[in-house]
Structure formats: structure tokens, C-alpha cells
mmCIF file of C-alpha atoms and ligand atoms in Angstrom:
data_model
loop_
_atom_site.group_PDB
_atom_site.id
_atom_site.type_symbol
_atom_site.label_atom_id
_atom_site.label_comp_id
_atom_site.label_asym_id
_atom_site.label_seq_id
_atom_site.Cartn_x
_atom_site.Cartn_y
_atom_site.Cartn_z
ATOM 1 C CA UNK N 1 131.516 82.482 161.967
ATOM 2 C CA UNK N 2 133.185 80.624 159.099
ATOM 3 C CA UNK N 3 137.215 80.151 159.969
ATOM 4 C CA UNK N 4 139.537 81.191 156.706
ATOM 5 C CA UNK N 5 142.013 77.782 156.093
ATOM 6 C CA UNK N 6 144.604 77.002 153.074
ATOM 7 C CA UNK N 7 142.379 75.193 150.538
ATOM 8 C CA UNK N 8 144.619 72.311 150.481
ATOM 9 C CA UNK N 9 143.539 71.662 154.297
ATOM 10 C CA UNK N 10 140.160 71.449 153.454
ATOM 11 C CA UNK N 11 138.539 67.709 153.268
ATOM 12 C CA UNK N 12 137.535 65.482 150.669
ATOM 13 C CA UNK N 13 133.846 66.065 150.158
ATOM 14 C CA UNK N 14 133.683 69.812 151.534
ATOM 15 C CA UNK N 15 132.857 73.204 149.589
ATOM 16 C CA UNK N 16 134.416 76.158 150.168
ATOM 17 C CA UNK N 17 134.633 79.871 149.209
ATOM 18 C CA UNK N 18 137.710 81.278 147.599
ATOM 19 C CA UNK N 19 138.219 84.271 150.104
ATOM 20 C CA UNK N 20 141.923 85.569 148.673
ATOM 21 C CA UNK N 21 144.918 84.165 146.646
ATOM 22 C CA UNK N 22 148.465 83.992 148.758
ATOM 23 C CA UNK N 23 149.882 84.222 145.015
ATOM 24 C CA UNK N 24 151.197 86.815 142.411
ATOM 25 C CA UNK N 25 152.254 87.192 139.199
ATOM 26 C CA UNK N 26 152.222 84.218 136.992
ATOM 27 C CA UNK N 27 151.236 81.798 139.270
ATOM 28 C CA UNK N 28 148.489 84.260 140.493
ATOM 29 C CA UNK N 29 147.572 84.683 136.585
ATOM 30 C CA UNK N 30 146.990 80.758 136.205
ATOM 31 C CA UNK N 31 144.826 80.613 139.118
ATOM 32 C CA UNK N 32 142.623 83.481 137.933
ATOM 33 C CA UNK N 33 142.680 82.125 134.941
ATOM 34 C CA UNK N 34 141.004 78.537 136.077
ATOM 35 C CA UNK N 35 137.948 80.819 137.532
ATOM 36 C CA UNK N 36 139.204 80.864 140.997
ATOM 37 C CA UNK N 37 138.786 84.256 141.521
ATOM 38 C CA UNK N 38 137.288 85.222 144.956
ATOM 39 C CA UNK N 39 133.801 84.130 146.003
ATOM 40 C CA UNK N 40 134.352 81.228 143.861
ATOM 41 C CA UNK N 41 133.107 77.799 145.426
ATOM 42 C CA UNK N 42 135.207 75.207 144.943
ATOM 43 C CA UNK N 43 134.423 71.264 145.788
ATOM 44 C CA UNK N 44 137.124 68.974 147.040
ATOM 45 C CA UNK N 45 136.638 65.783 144.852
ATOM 46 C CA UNK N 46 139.297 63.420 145.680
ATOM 47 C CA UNK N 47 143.107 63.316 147.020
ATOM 48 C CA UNK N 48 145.297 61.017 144.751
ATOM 49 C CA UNK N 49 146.995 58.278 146.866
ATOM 50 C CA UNK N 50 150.101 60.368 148.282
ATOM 51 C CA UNK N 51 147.513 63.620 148.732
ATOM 52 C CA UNK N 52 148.798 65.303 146.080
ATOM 53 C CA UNK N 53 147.379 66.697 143.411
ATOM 54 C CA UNK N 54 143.944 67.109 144.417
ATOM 55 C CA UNK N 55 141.091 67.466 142.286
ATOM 56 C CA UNK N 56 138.536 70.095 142.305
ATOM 57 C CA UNK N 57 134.931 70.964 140.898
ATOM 58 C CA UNK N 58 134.741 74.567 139.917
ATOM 59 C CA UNK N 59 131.942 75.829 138.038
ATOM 60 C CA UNK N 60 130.700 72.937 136.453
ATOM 61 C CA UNK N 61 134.737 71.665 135.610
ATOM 62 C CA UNK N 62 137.366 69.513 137.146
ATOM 63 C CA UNK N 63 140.697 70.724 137.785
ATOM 64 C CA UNK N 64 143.797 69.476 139.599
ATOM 65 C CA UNK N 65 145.742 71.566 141.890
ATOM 66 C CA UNK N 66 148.967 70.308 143.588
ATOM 67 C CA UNK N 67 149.162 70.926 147.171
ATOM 68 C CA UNK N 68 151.846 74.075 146.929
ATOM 69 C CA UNK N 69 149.059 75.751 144.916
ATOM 70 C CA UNK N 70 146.257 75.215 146.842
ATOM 71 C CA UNK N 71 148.138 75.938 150.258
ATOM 72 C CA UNK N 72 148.049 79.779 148.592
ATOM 73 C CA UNK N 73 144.666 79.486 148.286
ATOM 74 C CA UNK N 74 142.804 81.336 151.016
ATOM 75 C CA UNK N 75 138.867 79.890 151.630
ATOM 76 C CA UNK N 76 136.559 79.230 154.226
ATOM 77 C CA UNK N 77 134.248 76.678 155.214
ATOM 78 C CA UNK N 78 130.603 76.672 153.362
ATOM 79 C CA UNK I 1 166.927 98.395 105.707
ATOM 80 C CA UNK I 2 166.425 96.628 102.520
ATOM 81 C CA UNK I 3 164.154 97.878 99.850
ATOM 82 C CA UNK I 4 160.888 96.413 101.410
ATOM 83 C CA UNK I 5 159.360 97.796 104.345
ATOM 84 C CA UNK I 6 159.478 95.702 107.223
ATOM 85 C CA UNK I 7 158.061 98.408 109.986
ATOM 86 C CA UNK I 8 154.565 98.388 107.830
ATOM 87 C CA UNK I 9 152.137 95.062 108.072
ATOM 88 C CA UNK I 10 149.752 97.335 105.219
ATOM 89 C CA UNK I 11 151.754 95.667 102.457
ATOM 90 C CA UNK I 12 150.724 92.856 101.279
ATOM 91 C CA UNK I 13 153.915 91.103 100.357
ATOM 92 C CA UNK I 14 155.842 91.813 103.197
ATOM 93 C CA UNK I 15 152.175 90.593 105.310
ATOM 94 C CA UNK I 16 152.477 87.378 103.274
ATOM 95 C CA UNK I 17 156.339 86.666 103.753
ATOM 96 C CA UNK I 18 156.429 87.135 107.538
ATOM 97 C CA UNK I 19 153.238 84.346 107.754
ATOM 98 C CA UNK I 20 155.099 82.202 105.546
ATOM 99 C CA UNK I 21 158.233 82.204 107.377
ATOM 100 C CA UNK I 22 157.300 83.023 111.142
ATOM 101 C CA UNK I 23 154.096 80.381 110.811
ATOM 102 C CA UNK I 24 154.301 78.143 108.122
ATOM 103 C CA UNK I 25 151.009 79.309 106.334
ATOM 104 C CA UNK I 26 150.796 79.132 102.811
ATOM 105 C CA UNK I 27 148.410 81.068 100.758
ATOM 106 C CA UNK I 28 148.048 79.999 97.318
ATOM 107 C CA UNK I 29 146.350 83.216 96.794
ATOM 108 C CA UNK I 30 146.222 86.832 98.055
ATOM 109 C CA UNK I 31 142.796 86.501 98.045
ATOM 110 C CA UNK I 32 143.044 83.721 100.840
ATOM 111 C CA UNK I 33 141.511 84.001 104.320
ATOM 112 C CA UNK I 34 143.500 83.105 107.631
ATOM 113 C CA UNK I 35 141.530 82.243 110.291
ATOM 114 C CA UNK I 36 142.570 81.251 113.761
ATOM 115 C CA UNK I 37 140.597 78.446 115.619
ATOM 116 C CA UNK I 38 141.095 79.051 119.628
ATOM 117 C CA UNK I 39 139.176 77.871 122.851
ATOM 118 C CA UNK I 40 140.051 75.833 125.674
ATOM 119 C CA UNK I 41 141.401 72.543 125.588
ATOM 120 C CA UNK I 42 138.545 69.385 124.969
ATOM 121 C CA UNK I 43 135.997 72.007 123.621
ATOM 122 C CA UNK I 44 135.735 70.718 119.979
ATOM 123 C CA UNK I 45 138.677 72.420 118.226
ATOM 124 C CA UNK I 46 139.839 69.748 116.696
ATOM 125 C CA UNK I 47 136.421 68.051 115.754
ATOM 126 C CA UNK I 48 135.159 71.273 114.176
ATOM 127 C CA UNK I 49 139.073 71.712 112.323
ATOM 128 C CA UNK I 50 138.357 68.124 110.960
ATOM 129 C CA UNK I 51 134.811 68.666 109.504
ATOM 130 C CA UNK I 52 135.513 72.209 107.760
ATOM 131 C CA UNK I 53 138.499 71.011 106.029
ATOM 132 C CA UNK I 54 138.048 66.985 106.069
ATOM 133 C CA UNK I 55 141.519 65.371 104.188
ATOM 134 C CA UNK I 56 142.752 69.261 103.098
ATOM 135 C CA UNK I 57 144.668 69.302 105.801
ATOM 136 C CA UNK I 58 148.375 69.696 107.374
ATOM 137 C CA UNK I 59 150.145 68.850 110.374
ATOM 138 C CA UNK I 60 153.788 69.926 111.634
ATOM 139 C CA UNK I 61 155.114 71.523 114.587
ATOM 140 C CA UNK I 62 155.302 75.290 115.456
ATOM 141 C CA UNK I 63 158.354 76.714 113.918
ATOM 142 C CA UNK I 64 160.769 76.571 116.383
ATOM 143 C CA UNK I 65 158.391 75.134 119.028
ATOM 144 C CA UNK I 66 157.490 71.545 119.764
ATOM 145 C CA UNK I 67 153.747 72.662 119.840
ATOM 146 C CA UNK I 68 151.634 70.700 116.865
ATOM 147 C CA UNK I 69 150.338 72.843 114.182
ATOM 148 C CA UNK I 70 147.329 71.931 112.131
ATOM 149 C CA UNK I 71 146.361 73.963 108.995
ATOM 150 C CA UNK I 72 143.668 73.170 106.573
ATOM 151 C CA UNK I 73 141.394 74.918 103.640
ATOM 152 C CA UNK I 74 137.568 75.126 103.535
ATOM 153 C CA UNK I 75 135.883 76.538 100.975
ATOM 154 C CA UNK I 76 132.709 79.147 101.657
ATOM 155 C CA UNK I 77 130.848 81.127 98.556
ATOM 156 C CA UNK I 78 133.707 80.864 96.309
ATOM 157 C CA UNK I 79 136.772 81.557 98.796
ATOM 158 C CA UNK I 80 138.775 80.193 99.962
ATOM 159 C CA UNK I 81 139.979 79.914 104.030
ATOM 160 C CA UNK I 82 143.159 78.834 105.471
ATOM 161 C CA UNK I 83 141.733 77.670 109.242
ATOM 162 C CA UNK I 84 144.640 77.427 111.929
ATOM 163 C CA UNK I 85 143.952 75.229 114.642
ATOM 164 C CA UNK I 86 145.662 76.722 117.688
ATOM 165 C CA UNK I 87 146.829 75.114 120.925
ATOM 166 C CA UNK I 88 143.615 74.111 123.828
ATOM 167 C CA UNK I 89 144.324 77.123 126.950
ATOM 168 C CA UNK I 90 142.221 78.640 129.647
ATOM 169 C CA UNK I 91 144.160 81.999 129.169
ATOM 170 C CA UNK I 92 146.590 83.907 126.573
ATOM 171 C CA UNK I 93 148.466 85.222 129.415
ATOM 172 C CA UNK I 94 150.232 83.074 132.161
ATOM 173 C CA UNK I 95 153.122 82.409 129.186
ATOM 174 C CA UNK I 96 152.808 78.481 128.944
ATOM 175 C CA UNK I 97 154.423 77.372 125.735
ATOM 176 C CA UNK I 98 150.752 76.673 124.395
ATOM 177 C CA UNK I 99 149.497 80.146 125.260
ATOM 178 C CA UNK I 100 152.747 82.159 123.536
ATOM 179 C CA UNK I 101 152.146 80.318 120.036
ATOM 180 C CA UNK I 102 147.819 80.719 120.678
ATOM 181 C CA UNK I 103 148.683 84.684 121.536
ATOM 182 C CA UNK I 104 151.170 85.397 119.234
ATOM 183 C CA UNK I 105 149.024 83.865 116.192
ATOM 184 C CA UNK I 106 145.988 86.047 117.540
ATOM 185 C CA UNK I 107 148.473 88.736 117.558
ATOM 186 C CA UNK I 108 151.158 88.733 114.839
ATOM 187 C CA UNK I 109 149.701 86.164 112.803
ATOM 188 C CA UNK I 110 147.093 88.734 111.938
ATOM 189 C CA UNK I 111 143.963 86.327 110.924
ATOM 190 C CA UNK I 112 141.311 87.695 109.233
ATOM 191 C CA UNK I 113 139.060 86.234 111.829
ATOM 192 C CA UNK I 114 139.556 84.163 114.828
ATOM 193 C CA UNK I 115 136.955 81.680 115.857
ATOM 194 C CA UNK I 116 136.602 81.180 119.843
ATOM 195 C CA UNK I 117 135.219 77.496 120.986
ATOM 196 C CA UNK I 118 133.562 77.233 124.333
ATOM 197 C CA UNK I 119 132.074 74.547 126.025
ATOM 198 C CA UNK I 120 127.946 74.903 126.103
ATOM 199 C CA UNK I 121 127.768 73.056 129.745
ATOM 200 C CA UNK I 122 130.404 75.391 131.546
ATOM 201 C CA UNK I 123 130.305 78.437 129.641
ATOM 202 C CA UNK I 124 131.409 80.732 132.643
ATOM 203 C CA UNK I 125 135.028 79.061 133.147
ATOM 204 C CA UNK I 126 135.174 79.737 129.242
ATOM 205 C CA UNK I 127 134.053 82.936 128.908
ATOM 206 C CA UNK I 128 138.115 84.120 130.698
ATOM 207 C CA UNK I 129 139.988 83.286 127.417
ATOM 208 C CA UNK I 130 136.986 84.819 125.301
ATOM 209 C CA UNK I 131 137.549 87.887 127.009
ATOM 210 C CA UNK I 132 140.686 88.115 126.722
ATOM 211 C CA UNK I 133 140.824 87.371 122.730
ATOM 212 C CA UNK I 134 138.044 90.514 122.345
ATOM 213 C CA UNK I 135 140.646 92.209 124.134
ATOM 214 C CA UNK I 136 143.126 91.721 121.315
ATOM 215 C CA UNK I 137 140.639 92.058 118.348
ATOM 216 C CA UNK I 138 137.271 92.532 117.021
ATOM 217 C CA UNK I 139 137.624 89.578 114.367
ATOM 218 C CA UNK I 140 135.872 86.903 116.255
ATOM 219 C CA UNK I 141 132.968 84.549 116.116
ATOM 220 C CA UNK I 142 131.969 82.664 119.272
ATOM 221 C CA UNK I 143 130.797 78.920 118.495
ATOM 222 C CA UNK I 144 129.462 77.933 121.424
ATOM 223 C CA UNK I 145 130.148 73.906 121.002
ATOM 224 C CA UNK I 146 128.691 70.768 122.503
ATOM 225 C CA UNK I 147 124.752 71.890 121.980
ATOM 226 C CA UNK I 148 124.156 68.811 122.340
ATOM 227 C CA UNK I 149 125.735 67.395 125.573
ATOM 228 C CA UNK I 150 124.016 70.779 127.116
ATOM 229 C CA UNK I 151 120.750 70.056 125.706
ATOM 230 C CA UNK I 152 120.699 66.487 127.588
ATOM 231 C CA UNK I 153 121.956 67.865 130.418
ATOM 232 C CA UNK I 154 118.917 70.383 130.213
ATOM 233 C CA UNK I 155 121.501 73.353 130.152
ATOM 234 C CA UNK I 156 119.806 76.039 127.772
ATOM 235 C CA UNK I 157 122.399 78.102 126.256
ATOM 236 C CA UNK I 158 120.851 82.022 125.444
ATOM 237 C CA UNK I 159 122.717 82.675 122.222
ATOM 238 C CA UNK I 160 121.196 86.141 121.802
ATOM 239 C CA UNK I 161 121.701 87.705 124.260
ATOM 240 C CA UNK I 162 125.360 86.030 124.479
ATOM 241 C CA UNK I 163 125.586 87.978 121.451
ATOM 242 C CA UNK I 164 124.331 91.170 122.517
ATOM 243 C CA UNK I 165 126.673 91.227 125.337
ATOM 244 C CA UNK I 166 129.706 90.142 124.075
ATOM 245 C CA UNK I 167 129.092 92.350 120.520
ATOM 246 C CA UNK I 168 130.555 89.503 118.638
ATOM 247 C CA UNK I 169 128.447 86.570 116.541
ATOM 248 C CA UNK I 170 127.590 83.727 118.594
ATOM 249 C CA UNK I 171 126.652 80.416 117.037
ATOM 250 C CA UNK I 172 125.371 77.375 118.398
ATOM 251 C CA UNK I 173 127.298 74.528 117.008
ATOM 252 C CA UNK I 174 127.938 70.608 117.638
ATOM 253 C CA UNK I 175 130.585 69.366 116.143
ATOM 254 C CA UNK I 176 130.400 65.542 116.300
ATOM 255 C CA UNK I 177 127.165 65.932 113.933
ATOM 256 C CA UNK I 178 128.138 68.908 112.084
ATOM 257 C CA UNK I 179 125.109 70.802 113.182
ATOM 258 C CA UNK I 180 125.288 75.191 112.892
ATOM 259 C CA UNK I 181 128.490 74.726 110.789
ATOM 260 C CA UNK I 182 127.235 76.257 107.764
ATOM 261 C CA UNK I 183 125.969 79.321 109.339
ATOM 262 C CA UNK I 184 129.737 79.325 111.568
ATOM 263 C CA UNK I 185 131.200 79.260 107.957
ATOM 264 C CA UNK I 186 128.752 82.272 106.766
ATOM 265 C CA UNK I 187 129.791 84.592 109.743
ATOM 266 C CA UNK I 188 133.420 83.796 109.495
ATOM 267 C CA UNK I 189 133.009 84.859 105.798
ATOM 268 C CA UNK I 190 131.251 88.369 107.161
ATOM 269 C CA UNK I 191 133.440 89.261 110.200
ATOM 270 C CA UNK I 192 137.145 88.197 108.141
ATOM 271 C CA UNK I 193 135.630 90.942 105.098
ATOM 272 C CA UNK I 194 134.331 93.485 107.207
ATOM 273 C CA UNK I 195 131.007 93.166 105.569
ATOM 274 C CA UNK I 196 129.700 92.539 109.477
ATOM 275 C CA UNK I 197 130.232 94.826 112.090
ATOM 276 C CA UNK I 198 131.388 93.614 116.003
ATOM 277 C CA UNK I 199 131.401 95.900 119.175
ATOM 278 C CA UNK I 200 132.904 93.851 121.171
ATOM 279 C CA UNK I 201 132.312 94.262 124.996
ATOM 280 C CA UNK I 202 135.315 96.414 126.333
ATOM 281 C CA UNK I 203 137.092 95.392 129.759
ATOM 282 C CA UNK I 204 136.665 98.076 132.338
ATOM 283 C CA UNK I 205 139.569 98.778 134.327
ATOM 284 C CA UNK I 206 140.337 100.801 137.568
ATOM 285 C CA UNK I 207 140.644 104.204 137.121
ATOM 286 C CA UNK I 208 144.278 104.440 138.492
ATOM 287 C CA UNK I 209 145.659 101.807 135.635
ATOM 288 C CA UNK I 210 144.121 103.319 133.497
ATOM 289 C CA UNK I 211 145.454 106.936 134.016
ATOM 290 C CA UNK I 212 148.492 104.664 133.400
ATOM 291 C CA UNK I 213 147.564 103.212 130.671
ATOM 292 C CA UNK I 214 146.525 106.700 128.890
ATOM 293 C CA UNK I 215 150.074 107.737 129.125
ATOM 294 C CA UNK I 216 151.437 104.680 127.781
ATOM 295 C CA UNK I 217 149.150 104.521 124.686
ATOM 296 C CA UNK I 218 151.061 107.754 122.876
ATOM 297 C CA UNK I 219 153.862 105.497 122.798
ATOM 298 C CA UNK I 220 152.094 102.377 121.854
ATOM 299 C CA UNK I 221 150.676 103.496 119.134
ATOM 300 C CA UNK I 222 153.289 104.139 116.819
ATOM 301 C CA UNK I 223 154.710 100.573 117.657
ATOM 302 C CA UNK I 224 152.114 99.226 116.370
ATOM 303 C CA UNK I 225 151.495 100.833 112.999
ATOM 304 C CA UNK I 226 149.475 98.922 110.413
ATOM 305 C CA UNK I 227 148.896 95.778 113.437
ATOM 306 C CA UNK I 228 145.590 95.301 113.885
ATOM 307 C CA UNK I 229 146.201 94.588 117.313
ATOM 308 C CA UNK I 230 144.462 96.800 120.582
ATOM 309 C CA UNK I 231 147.260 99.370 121.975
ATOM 310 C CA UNK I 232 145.163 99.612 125.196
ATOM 311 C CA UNK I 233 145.826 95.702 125.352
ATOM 312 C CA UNK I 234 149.353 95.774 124.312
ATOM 313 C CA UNK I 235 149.963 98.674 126.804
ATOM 314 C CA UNK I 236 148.395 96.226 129.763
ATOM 315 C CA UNK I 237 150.891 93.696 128.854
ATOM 316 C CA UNK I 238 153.879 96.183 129.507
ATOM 317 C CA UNK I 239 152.769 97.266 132.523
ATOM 318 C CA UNK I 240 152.614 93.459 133.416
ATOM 319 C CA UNK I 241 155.778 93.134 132.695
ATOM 320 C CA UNK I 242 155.136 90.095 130.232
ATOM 321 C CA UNK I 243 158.856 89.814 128.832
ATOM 322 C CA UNK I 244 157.662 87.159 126.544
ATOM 323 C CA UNK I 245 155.323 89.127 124.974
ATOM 324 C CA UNK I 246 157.431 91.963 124.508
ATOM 325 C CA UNK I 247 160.451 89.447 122.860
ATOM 326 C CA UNK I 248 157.474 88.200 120.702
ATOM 327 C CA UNK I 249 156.449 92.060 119.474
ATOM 328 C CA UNK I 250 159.840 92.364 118.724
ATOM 329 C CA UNK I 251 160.391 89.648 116.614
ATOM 330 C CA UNK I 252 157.585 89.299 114.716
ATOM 331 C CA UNK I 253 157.250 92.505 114.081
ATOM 332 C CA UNK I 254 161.120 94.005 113.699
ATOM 333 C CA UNK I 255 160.375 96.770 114.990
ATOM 334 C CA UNK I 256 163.090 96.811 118.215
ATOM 335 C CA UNK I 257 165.302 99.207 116.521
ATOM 336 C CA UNK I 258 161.935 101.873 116.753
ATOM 337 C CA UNK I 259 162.129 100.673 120.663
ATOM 338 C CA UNK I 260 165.490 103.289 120.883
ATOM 339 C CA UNK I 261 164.414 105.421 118.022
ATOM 340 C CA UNK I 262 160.787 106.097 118.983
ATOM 341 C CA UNK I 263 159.442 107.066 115.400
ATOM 342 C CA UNK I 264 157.725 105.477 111.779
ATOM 343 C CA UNK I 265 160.920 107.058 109.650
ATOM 344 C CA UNK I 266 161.480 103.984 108.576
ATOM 345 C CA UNK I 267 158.019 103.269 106.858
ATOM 346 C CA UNK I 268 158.430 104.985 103.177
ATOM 347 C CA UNK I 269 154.294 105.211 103.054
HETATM 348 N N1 LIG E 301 128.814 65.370 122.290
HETATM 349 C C1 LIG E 301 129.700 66.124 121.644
HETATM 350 N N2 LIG E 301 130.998 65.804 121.686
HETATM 351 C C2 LIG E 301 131.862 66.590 121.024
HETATM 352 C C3 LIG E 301 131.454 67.740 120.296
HETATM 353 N N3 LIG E 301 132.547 68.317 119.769
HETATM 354 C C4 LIG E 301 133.596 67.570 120.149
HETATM 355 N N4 LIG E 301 133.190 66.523 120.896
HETATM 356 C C5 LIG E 301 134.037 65.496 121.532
HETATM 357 O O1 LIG E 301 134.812 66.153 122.522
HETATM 358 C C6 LIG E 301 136.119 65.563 122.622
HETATM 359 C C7 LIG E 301 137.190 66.617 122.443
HETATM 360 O O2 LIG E 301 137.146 67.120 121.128
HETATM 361 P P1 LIG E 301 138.417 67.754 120.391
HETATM 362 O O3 LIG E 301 137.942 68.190 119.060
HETATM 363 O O4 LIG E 301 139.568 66.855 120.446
HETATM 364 O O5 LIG E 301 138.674 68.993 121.351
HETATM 365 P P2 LIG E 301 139.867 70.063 121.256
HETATM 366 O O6 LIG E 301 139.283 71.360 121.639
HETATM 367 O O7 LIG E 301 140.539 69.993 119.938
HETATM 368 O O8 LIG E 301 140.820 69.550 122.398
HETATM 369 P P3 LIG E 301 142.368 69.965 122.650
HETATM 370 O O9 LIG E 301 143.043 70.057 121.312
HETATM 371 O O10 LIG E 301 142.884 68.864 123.499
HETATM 372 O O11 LIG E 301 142.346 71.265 123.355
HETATM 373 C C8 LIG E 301 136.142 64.478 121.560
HETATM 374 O O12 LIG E 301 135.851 63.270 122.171
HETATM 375 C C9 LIG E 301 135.036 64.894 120.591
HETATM 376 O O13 LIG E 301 134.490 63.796 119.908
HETATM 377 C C10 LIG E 301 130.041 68.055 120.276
HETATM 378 O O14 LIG E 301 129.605 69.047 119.702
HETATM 379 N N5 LIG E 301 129.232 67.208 120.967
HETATM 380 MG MG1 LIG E 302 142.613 69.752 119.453
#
């Protein structure tokens, strides 16, 4: 069975699943809004130098997501 | 009130005067076309802007906002079109600064067309803000930009059946060479006069918002006499709770005194 973990404990060089978002309103909105929506698989590129943010491939695009965000951001392990 | 009718966007000269003063756009003629230019950021906004209207073209700020505004004119089978270059966002609706002045063009500005830009090699993450404009109007042609970055990347981009689905024209454009252009310029001339129809694809949401939405839309409606602007849409935002785009209806379209007194007596027409 896959384990469900805060995206921002996942490592450098793993894909995940987007399972749910911890999140509401606007904040929710602007993660929605970056295609994270659930069942999304998301790739953790690289941490900058003091781990935060981190950048992500999503769907083809890269986007950066400091660690607060992605600590709402339920996935699990592909 | 004053003698002209502020509660009613179906005359022309009070139409005119608010996109004068609320967003700096200056027709020379009443016979000038406003058309907005959205997408996300890096798709080609700017590249395609640059190559309609070459050196006609302005730059300033936002009034009242420190976002840059570009305006320029292109001319297409005699007429001629005022093209707005709005603000790069994934989304009209988490209320950055960028995504107020992008929604409240779409919405109060009132183009006579609104051309969406999306990125040919990840159309998916694009397709969110596309949604959401078809939400807010009918107006809009898709250009579907970087052809040829998907071409090399051996990405082939169905532009029919993107059509078909969305029930809005879809061209396939690259803007660093100019290619589909022309035939961008020839369906922004049919969508902003009506001569071409759109369907666009509607949003389908659950049945218990929208049993809430049904009994918001008597009320809606009224609000938003002579806006060509979606009640169901405007409806969604109130039960969002989007303050800021319930201060923008209000100002840009002075209606808040109807807010308390609920009907159109102030429209003479
Ligand atoms: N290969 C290729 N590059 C393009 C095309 N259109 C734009 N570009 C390049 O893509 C980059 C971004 O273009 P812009 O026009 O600045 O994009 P924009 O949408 O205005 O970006 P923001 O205003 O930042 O949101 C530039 O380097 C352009 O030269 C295209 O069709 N093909
Ligand atoms: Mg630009």
C-alpha cells in the first residue's frame, strides 16, 4: 500500500499523486489553479539551498512551491 | 443622478466615458473595436501584441494600479482594433493584483472580443484560465501559441476538435514568425461583430450549488443590466465570497445604490 505524506516531505527525484489539499479558500484557489487538483502527479525537481521553495514538474510545467504550501499538500508515493 | 444614465452600459457614450476614465482606452472612433489579449504568463502575449500593432502602440500603468498597461491599434478589412494586452495569470480568481485588473477588463471593460493565449506544449495546465474566461463571455478566440516549439517537440496539437469542444475558434499561431496571424485577425473581426457564432462549453456544477445558484440569479440579473457579463458566473463569485470582485462590480459599474434598492428605476430606457 502507498503511505499518504505532506508533499513537501517527499524527495528530490520522486513522483507522487496529489491525494487531497489541507487548504481553503484563496490559497486552496491558487493551488487548483496551478493544476494540482487531485490525482495530479507531481515530480520533485530540486530543493533550493535552504530547502525552500521547491520546484515541481506538473503537467509538462515547472512551478515553485514554498514549503508552507506544499506541507498542505496531501500525496502519496508513486 | 445626473442627466446621463449611469445604471445602463447600452449607451454608447456613457460605454465610452467609463473605458476612458476607468481604463485609459481611447477610441478615436465609435466604430472602434476593444479587444482584450489574456493567457498565462510566457505564452506569447506580448510577442503576438507587438506584431499586430508593431510601433502603434502605448504603455502606462493601470489606473490606480502599478500593473503595466499596453494598448495598441491593428487594422483588419477596414477597422480598426484597439488590442489590450492584459497581465500573464493561471486564474481570474485567487485576487492577485494581476488577476483583478485581467478580470475586471474581461468583465467591466466590456471588449468586443477577448483573445485567450495558451501554450501548444502544455495545453492542459492552460486550459484552467480558458475555462474560466468562457465562463465570463462568449467573445473569445483561442490562439493556441508556440506551434512551433510543439511541433519539434513532436507534440501535435488537434485544433478541431479543440474547437468543437470548447465552442469557441481555435487558431494555431506562432508568434515569433508571425505564422496563423492573419486568420487570428479574421476571427477576431467575426466573433467582436457577431457575424460568428460561439457555444462555448458550459461548466457543470453540483446539483446542490446550483439549486443555489438558481435562487441567486433573480437577483443577479437586474444588477447586471446591459453587462454582457454571465449572471450564473457573477452569482458563483458571491457565493465565494470574492469581496474584491464585488468592490470591483460596484465601482465600475455604479450600481451600489441598486444593491439597497433592488430595482432598474433608475435606467430612463
Ligand atoms: N518558439 C516560439 N517562441 C515564442 C513564440 N511566441 C513567443 N515566444 C517567446 O516566448 C517568450 C515569452 O513571450 P512573451 O510574448 O513575452 O510572453 P507573454 O505571454 O507576454 O509573457 P508575460 O507577459 O510575462 O506573461 C519570448 O522569449 C518569446 O520570444 C512562438 O510562437 N514560438
Ligand atoms: Mg507580456
Amino acid at each position: 500500500m502507498n503511505s499518504a505524506l505532506p508533499l513537501s516531505q517527499m524527495p528530490v527525484g520522486h513522483k507522487a499523486r496529489v491525494v487531497t489539499l489541507m487548504l481553503d479558500g484563496f490559497s486552496r484557489r491558487r493551488i487548483l489553479d496551478m493544476g494540482l487538483i487531485p490525482g495530479t502527479v507531481v515530480e520533485v525537481l530540486r530543493r533550493s539551498p535552504l530547502g525552500d521553495p521547491t520546484a515541481y514538474r506538473i503537467r509538462g510545467s515547472v512551478i515553485g512551491l514554498r514549503k508552507e504550501e506544499a506541507s498542505r499538500i496531501i500525496v502519496e508515493n508513486q | 443622478m445626473g442627466d446621463v444614465c449611469h445604471t445602463c452600459t447600452a449607451c454608447g457614450i456613457t460605454k465610452a466615458r467609463s473605458l476612458r476614465t476607468q481604463y485609459n482606452v481611447h477610441k478615436n472612433s465609435e466604430n472602434d473595436l476593444v479587444i482584450a489579449l489574456a493567457g498565462n504568463p510566457n505564452v506569447g502575449k506580448s510577442t503576438i501584441f507587438n506584431t499586430l500593432t508593431g510601433l502603434r502602440q502605448h504603455t502606462g500603468n493601470w489606473p490606480g494600479k502599478t500593473v503595466t498597461q499596453a494598448q495598441g491599434n491593428f487594422q483588419h478589412r477596414g477597422r480598426n482594433f484597439i488590442l489590450v494586452d492584459l497581465p500573464g495569470t493561471y486564474s481570474l480568481l485567487s485576487n492577485s493584483l494581476d488577476e483583478e485588473v485581467a478580470r475586471d477588463f474581461i468583465c467591466f471593460g466590456q471588449p468586443d472580443a477577448t483573445i485567450v493565449v495558451v501554450d501548444a506544449t502544455c495545453l492542459a495546465r492552460n486550459l484552467n484560465l480558458v475555462l474560466q474566461v468562457l465562463e465570463i463571455t462568449p467573445k473569445a478566440v483561442l490562439s493556441v501559441n508556440l506551434m512551433d516549439e510543439a511541433k519539434s517537440k513532436g507534440i501535435h496539437v488537434d485544433l478541431d476538435t479543440l474547437s468543437r469542444k470548447l465552442g469557441v475558434p481555435v487558431v494555431g499561431t506562432t508568434a515569433r514568425t508571425g505564422a496563423g496571424l492573419d486568420e487570428l485577425k479574421e476571427k477576431v473581426f467575426q466573433i467582436a461583430h457577431g457575424y460568428e457564432e460561439t457555444k462555448p462549453i458550459s461548466v457543470v456544477y453540483d446539483p446542490e450549488v446550483d439549486e443555489v445558484v438558481q435562487q441567486l440569479l433573480p437577483k443577479v440579473r437586474p444588477l447586471l443590466y446591459g453587462l454582457n457579463l454571465n449572471p450564473y458566473w457573477v452569482a458563483m463569485r458571491l457565493l465565494d465570497g470574492d469581496e474584491s470582485f464585488l468592490q470591483s462590480l460596484t465601482r465600475y459599474t455604479q450600481r451600489g445604490e441598486l444593491w439597497q434598492e433592488g430595482d432598474m428605476a433608475l435606467c430612463p430606457q
